[in-house]
Coordinates of C-alpha atoms in Angstrom, one line a residue:
X204 CA -20.2 27.6 -8.8
X205 CA -21.1 29.3 -12.1
X206 CA -17.9 29.2 -14.4
X207 CA -17.6 29.7 -18.1
X208 CA -17.1 26.4 -19.8
X209 CA -14.0 25.0 -21.7
X210 CA -14.3 23.3 -25.0
X211 CA -17.2 25.1 -26.8
X212 CA -17.7 27.6 -29.6
X213 CA -20.3 30.4 -30.1
X214 CA -22.6 30.1 -33.0
X215 CA -25.0 32.4 -34.7
X216 CA -28.3 33.6 -33.0
X217 CA -26.7 33.0 -29.6
X218 CA -26.4 29.3 -29.9
X219 CA -23.3 27.4 -28.3
X220 CA -21.9 24.2 -29.5
X221 CA -20.4 22.1 -26.7
X222 CA -17.4 19.9 -27.6
X223 CA -16.9 18.3 -24.1
X224 CA -18.6 15.0 -24.8
X225 CA -19.7 13.1 -27.9
X226 CA -23.1 14.3 -27.5
X227 CA -21.8 17.4 -29.2
X228 CA -24.8 19.5 -27.8
X229 CA -25.9 22.6 -29.7
X230 CA -27.5 24.7 -27.2
X231 CA -30.1 27.6 -27.4
X232 CA -29.8 30.6 -25.0
X233 CA -31.0 29.8 -21.6
X234 CA -31.2 26.0 -22.4
X235 CA -29.0 23.1 -20.9
X236 CA -27.1 20.4 -22.5
X237 CA -28.0 16.9 -22.0
X238 CA -25.8 16.7 -18.9
X239 CA -28.1 19.1 -17.1
X240 CA -25.2 21.2 -15.7
X241 CA -23.9 23.2 -18.6
X242 CA -26.2 26.3 -19.8
X243 CA -26.1 28.8 -22.6
X244 CA -26.3 32.1 -20.7
X245 CA -26.6 34.9 -23.2
X246 CA -24.5 33.1 -25.8
X247 CA -21.8 32.0 -23.3
X248 CA -21.7 28.4 -22.2
X249 CA -21.3 27.9 -18.4
X250 CA -20.8 25.1 -16.0
X251 CA -22.9 25.3 -13.0
X252 CA -21.0 22.6 -10.8
X253 CA -17.4 23.9 -10.5
X254 CA -16.3 23.1 -6.9
X255 CA -19.6 21.7 -5.8
X256 CA -18.8 18.5 -4.4
X257 CA -21.7 16.4 -3.7
X258 CA -19.8 13.3 -2.7
X259 CA -16.3 12.7 -1.4
X260 CA -14.4 10.0 0.4
X261 CA -11.1 8.3 0.7
X262 CA -11.4 5.0 -1.1
X263 CA -9.3 1.9 -1.6
X264 CA -8.0 2.3 -5.3
X265 CA -9.3 -1.1 -5.8
X266 CA -12.8 0.2 -5.4
X267 CA -12.7 2.2 -8.6
X268 CA -11.9 -0.6 -9.8
X269 CA -8.2 -0.4 -10.5
X270 CA -6.2 -3.5 -9.7
X271 CA -2.9 -2.8 -11.6
X272 CA -2.4 0.9 -10.6
X273 CA -0.8 1.7 -7.3
X274 CA -2.4 -1.4 -5.5
X275 CA -3.1 -1.1 -1.7
X276 CA -3.2 2.6 -1.8
X277 CA -6.1 5.1 -1.1
X278 CA -7.6 7.6 -3.6
X279 CA -9.5 10.7 -2.6
X280 CA -12.7 10.5 -4.5
X281 CA -14.9 13.3 -5.6
X282 CA -18.0 13.9 -7.7
X283 CA -20.4 16.7 -8.5
X284 CA -24.0 16.2 -9.6
X285 CA -25.0 15.2 -13.0
X286 CA -24.3 12.8 -15.8
X287 CA -24.4 12.8 -19.7
X288 CA -25.9 9.2 -19.7
X289 CA -29.5 8.2 -18.4
X290 CA -28.8 4.6 -17.1
X291 CA -31.8 3.1 -15.6
X292 CA -29.7 0.9 -13.5
X293 CA -27.4 3.6 -12.1
X294 CA -26.1 2.7 -8.5
X295 CA -25.6 6.6 -7.8
X296 CA -28.8 7.7 -9.5
X297 CA -29.6 9.9 -6.6
X298 CA -26.6 12.2 -7.4
X299 CA -26.1 11.5 -11.1
X300 CA -29.6 11.9 -12.3
X301 CA -30.3 15.4 -10.8
X302 CA -30.0 18.5 -12.9
X303 CA -29.2 22.2 -12.5
X304 CA -32.3 23.0 -14.6
X305 CA -34.5 22.9 -11.6
X306 CA -32.4 24.8 -9.0
X307 CA -29.9 27.6 -8.9
X308 CA -28.9 26.9 -5.4
X309 CA -25.4 25.1 -4.7
X310 CA -25.8 21.4 -4.4
X311 CA -23.0 19.9 -2.3
X312 CA -20.2 21.3 -0.5
X313 CA -17.8 23.9 -1.9
X314 CA -14.2 22.6 -2.4
X315 CA -11.8 24.3 -4.6
X316 CA -9.0 22.5 -6.3
X317 CA -6.4 23.4 -3.6
X318 CA -8.8 22.1 -0.9
X319 CA -9.1 18.8 -2.6
X320 CA -5.4 18.4 -2.9
X321 CA -5.2 19.4 0.9
X322 CA -7.7 16.7 1.8
X323 CA -6.0 14.0 -0.2
X324 CA -2.7 14.6 1.4
X325 CA -4.3 14.8 4.8
X326 CA -5.8 11.3 4.2
X327 CA -2.8 9.8 3.1
X328 CA -4.0 9.2 -0.4
X329 CA -1.8 8.6 -3.4
X330 CA -4.3 9.9 -6.2
X331 CA -7.6 11.7 -6.7
X332 CA -10.3 9.9 -8.4
X333 CA -13.0 11.8 -10.3
X334 CA -15.8 9.2 -10.0
X335 CA -19.3 8.3 -8.5
X336 CA -21.0 10.5 -11.3
X337 CA -19.4 11.2 -14.7
X338 CA -16.2 13.2 -14.5
X339 CA -16.6 14.4 -18.0
X340 CA -19.4 16.8 -17.2
X341 CA -17.4 18.5 -14.3
X342 CA -14.5 18.8 -16.6
X343 CA -13.2 22.3 -15.8
X344 CA -13.0 21.3 -12.1
X345 CA -11.3 18.1 -12.6
X346 CA -8.9 19.6 -15.1
X347 CA -7.7 22.4 -12.7
X348 CA -7.7 20.0 -9.6
X349 CA -5.6 17.5 -11.6
X350 CA -3.0 20.2 -12.4
X351 CA -2.7 21.1 -8.7
X352 CA -2.6 17.3 -8.0
X353 CA 0.4 16.7 -10.2
X354 CA 2.3 19.6 -8.5
X355 CA 1.5 18.0 -5.2
X356 CA 2.9 14.6 -6.4
X357 CA -0.6 13.0 -6.7
X358 CA -1.9 11.0 -9.5
X359 CA -5.2 11.5 -11.1
X360 CA -7.8 8.9 -12.0
X361 CA -11.1 9.1 -14.2
X362 CA -13.9 6.5 -13.5
X363 CA -15.7 7.3 -16.6
X364 CA -18.3 6.1 -19.2
X365 CA -15.8 7.0 -21.9
X366 CA -18.1 9.5 -23.7
X367 CA -15.4 12.2 -24.0
X368 CA -14.5 13.9 -27.3
X369 CA -10.9 13.3 -28.4
X370 CA -10.4 17.1 -27.9
X371 CA -11.5 16.8 -24.1
X372 CA -9.4 13.6 -23.7
X373 CA -6.2 15.1 -25.2
X374 CA -6.7 18.2 -23.2
X375 CA -6.5 16.5 -19.7
X376 CA -4.3 13.7 -21.0
X377 CA -1.0 15.4 -19.5
X378 CA -2.6 15.3 -16.2
X379 CA -4.5 12.0 -16.3
X380 CA -2.6 9.0 -15.2
X381 CA -5.2 6.3 -15.1
X382 CA -8.8 5.5 -15.9
X383 CA -11.5 2.9 -15.6
X384 CA -13.9 2.9 -18.5
X385 CA -17.3 1.4 -18.6
X386 CA -17.8 -0.6 -21.6
X387 CA -21.4 -1.2 -21.0
X388 CA -22.2 -3.4 -24.1
X389 CA -20.8 -4.1 -27.5
X390 CA -24.4 -3.2 -29.1
X391 CA -25.0 -0.1 -30.8
X392 CA -28.8 -0.7 -30.3
X393 CA -28.3 -1.2 -26.7
X394 CA -26.2 2.0 -26.1
X395 CA -28.9 4.1 -28.2
X396 CA -31.8 2.6 -26.4
X397 CA -30.7 2.2 -22.9
X398 CA -28.2 4.9 -22.6
X399 CA -29.1 7.6 -25.0
X400 CA -25.7 7.3 -26.6
X401 CA -23.5 5.8 -29.1
X402 CA -20.9 2.9 -28.8
X403 CA -18.1 4.0 -31.2
X404 CA -17.1 7.1 -29.1
X405 CA -16.4 4.8 -26.1
X406 CA -14.3 2.3 -28.2
X407 CA -12.5 5.5 -29.5
X408 CA -11.7 6.7 -26.0
X409 CA -10.3 3.4 -24.9
X410 CA -8.2 3.4 -27.9
X411 CA -6.9 6.8 -27.6
X412 CA -6.3 6.5 -23.7
X413 CA -4.0 3.5 -24.5
X414 CA -2.2 5.5 -27.3
X415 CA -1.6 8.3 -25.1
X416 CA 0.0 6.1 -22.2
X417 CA -2.9 6.5 -19.8
X418 CA -3.1 3.4 -17.7
X419 CA -6.6 2.0 -18.5
X420 CA -8.8 -0.9 -17.1
X421 CA -12.3 -1.6 -18.4
X422 CA -15.5 -2.6 -16.5
X423 CA -18.5 -4.3 -18.0
X424 CA -21.6 -4.6 -15.8
X425 CA -23.4 -7.7 -16.9
X426 CA -27.1 -7.2 -17.0
X427 CA -29.4 -10.0 -17.5
X428 CA -31.3 -9.6 -20.9
X429 CA -29.2 -6.5 -21.8
X430 CA -25.5 -7.1 -21.9
X431 CA -25.2 -10.9 -21.0
X432 CA -25.3 -12.6 -24.4
X433 CA -22.3 -14.7 -25.4
X434 CA -22.1 -12.4 -28.7
X435 CA -22.1 -9.1 -26.6
X436 CA -19.3 -10.4 -24.2
X437 CA -17.2 -11.9 -26.9
X438 CA -17.3 -8.6 -28.7
X439 CA -16.1 -6.6 -25.8
X440 CA -13.4 -9.2 -24.9
X441 CA -12.3 -9.2 -28.7
X442 CA -12.3 -5.5 -28.7
X443 CA -10.3 -5.2 -25.5
X444 CA -7.7 -7.9 -26.5
X445 CA -7.3 -5.9 -29.9
X446 CA -6.1 -2.9 -28.0
X447 CA -4.1 -4.6 -25.6
X448 CA -4.2 -8.1 -24.0
X449 CA -2.6 -6.6 -20.8
X450 CA -5.8 -4.3 -20.2
X451 CA -7.5 -5.8 -17.1
X452 CA -11.2 -6.5 -17.6
X453 CA -13.4 -6.2 -14.6
X454 CA -16.8 -8.2 -15.1
X455 CA -19.3 -6.9 -12.5
X456 CA -22.4 -8.6 -11.1
X457 CA -25.6 -6.5 -11.5
X458 CA -27.9 -5.9 -8.5
X459 CA -31.3 -4.4 -8.8
X460 CA -31.4 -0.6 -8.5
X461 CA -33.2 2.6 -9.6
X462 CA -35.5 1.6 -12.6
X463 CA -34.2 -1.9 -12.8
X464 CA -35.7 -3.3 -9.6
X465 CA -37.6 -6.2 -11.4
X466 CA -34.3 -7.4 -13.1
X467 CA -32.8 -10.2 -11.2
X468 CA -29.1 -10.3 -10.2
X469 CA -26.7 -11.7 -12.6
X470 CA -26.3 -15.5 -12.2
X471 CA -22.9 -16.5 -11.1
X472 CA -22.6 -19.0 -14.1
X473 CA -23.0 -16.0 -16.4
X474 CA -20.2 -14.3 -14.9
X475 CA -18.0 -17.5 -15.0
X476 CA -18.8 -17.7 -18.8
X477 CA -17.8 -14.1 -19.2
X478 CA -14.6 -15.0 -17.5
X479 CA -13.8 -17.7 -19.7
X480 CA -14.7 -15.6 -22.7
X481 CA -12.2 -13.0 -21.7
X482 CA -9.5 -15.7 -21.3
X483 CA -10.3 -17.3 -24.6
X484 CA -9.9 -14.0 -26.3
X485 CA -6.3 -13.8 -24.9
X486 CA -6.9 -11.4 -21.9
X487 CA -4.2 -11.8 -19.3
X488 CA -6.3 -10.3 -16.6
X489 CA -9.8 -10.9 -15.9
X490 CA -11.5 -10.1 -12.6
X491 CA -15.2 -10.7 -11.2
X492 CA -16.8 -7.8 -9.3
X493 CA -19.6 -7.7 -6.8
X494 CA -19.2 -11.3 -5.9
X495 CA -17.6 -13.1 -3.1
X496 CA -14.7 -14.6 -4.9
X497 CA -11.0 -14.3 -5.2
X498 CA -9.7 -11.5 -7.3
X499 CA -6.0 -12.2 -7.0
X500 CA -3.6 -10.9 -9.6
X501 CA -1.6 -13.8 -11.0
X502 CA 1.1 -14.3 -13.5
X503 CA -0.2 -14.9 -16.9
X504 CA 2.7 -17.2 -17.7
X505 CA 3.2 -19.4 -14.6
X506 CA 0.0 -18.6 -12.4
X507 CA 2.1 -17.5 -9.5
X508 CA 0.0 -15.3 -7.2
X509 CA 1.5 -11.7 -7.2
X510 CA -1.4 -9.8 -5.4
X511 CA -3.8 -11.7 -3.0
X512 CA -7.0 -9.8 -2.2
X513 CA -9.9 -10.1 0.0
X514 CA -12.7 -7.6 -1.1
X515 CA -10.9 -4.3 -1.5
X516 CA -8.1 -5.2 0.9
X517 CA -4.6 -6.4 -0.2
X518 CA -3.6 -9.4 1.9
X519 CA -0.4 -10.1 0.2
X520 CA 1.6 -7.8 -2.4
X521 CA 4.8 -9.1 -4.2
X522 CA 7.6 -6.6 -3.4
X523 CA 7.7 -6.0 -7.1
X524 CA 4.4 -7.0 -8.7
X525 CA 5.6 -5.8 -12.1
X526 CA 7.9 -8.8 -12.5
X527 CA 6.9 -12.3 -11.6
X528 CA 9.5 -13.6 -9.1
X529 CA 8.9 -17.3 -10.5
X530 CA 9.4 -16.6 -14.2
X531 CA 10.3 -13.2 -14.7
X532 CA 7.4 -12.4 -17.0
X533 CA 6.5 -8.8 -17.0
X534 CA 3.1 -7.8 -15.5
X535 CA 1.8 -4.6 -16.9
X536 CA 0.5 -1.8 -14.5
X537 CA 1.6 1.2 -12.5
X538 CA 3.3 -0.3 -9.5

């Protein structure tokens, strides 16, 4: 649905300057931004994906992944087409890498914010997750849906590459309860070469989310030859610990997909090394993803198991996982 965009300004000669993400696109009349869904039409910036849901599902919150935010609950997950990154290994490339440049027809099912909230409640969800593609590029839709969600007692979650401007983040912050941010690498060169982006805005987003009180967890997909060096992993772990040692770090195994079909899956030893790097940096909660291994939440002080998991399912949940029953250590999260 074509809707006037938020967070932009009109420039001379019919140009528009989008302030939604850190690309800060200056868009000529009739042209699109990097995201492929925001277009300058006669000097006014429009989003073409408002209410056009290309994917939706009631997921375990653990699938986002969020392990310290309402564990054991379900989150109604939605996405529109498009993304502001061009990752060659994207697992959802069929929906993230398509563009409104090449079609004027709706892609997906029309679902207005009220309908999303209705479906969330019908499916016994505790939250709505804006995920699968990049929620920043359907910001107007997410922003209005998030307001309806809060009125209905639902929480809101962004699963994001973190490439928002501070203006966009502060705009949605009153309605955003949690986020999982992809910190793909700690190399500026890798960000520019592989994702067409910059590292610093992502780091800024993580710090600002933490400062604003948004519950945050970080995910790194460890790709052989791209984001698996000890220096890269040490940089990520040190940065997260510098923001807060209570931020969970999810280290995910890469599987070949999209344009990276010739790259081998991440060796398990590499993931174990990354886990040890995280612990050495002082991170209290480090988890491995996309592998068959235990991902229990344990007390950082006495190692008591507080949440026992099998895949995305909760097997055992402490009555009050925010406080260790054995040593009374406080366990950070939203319980």
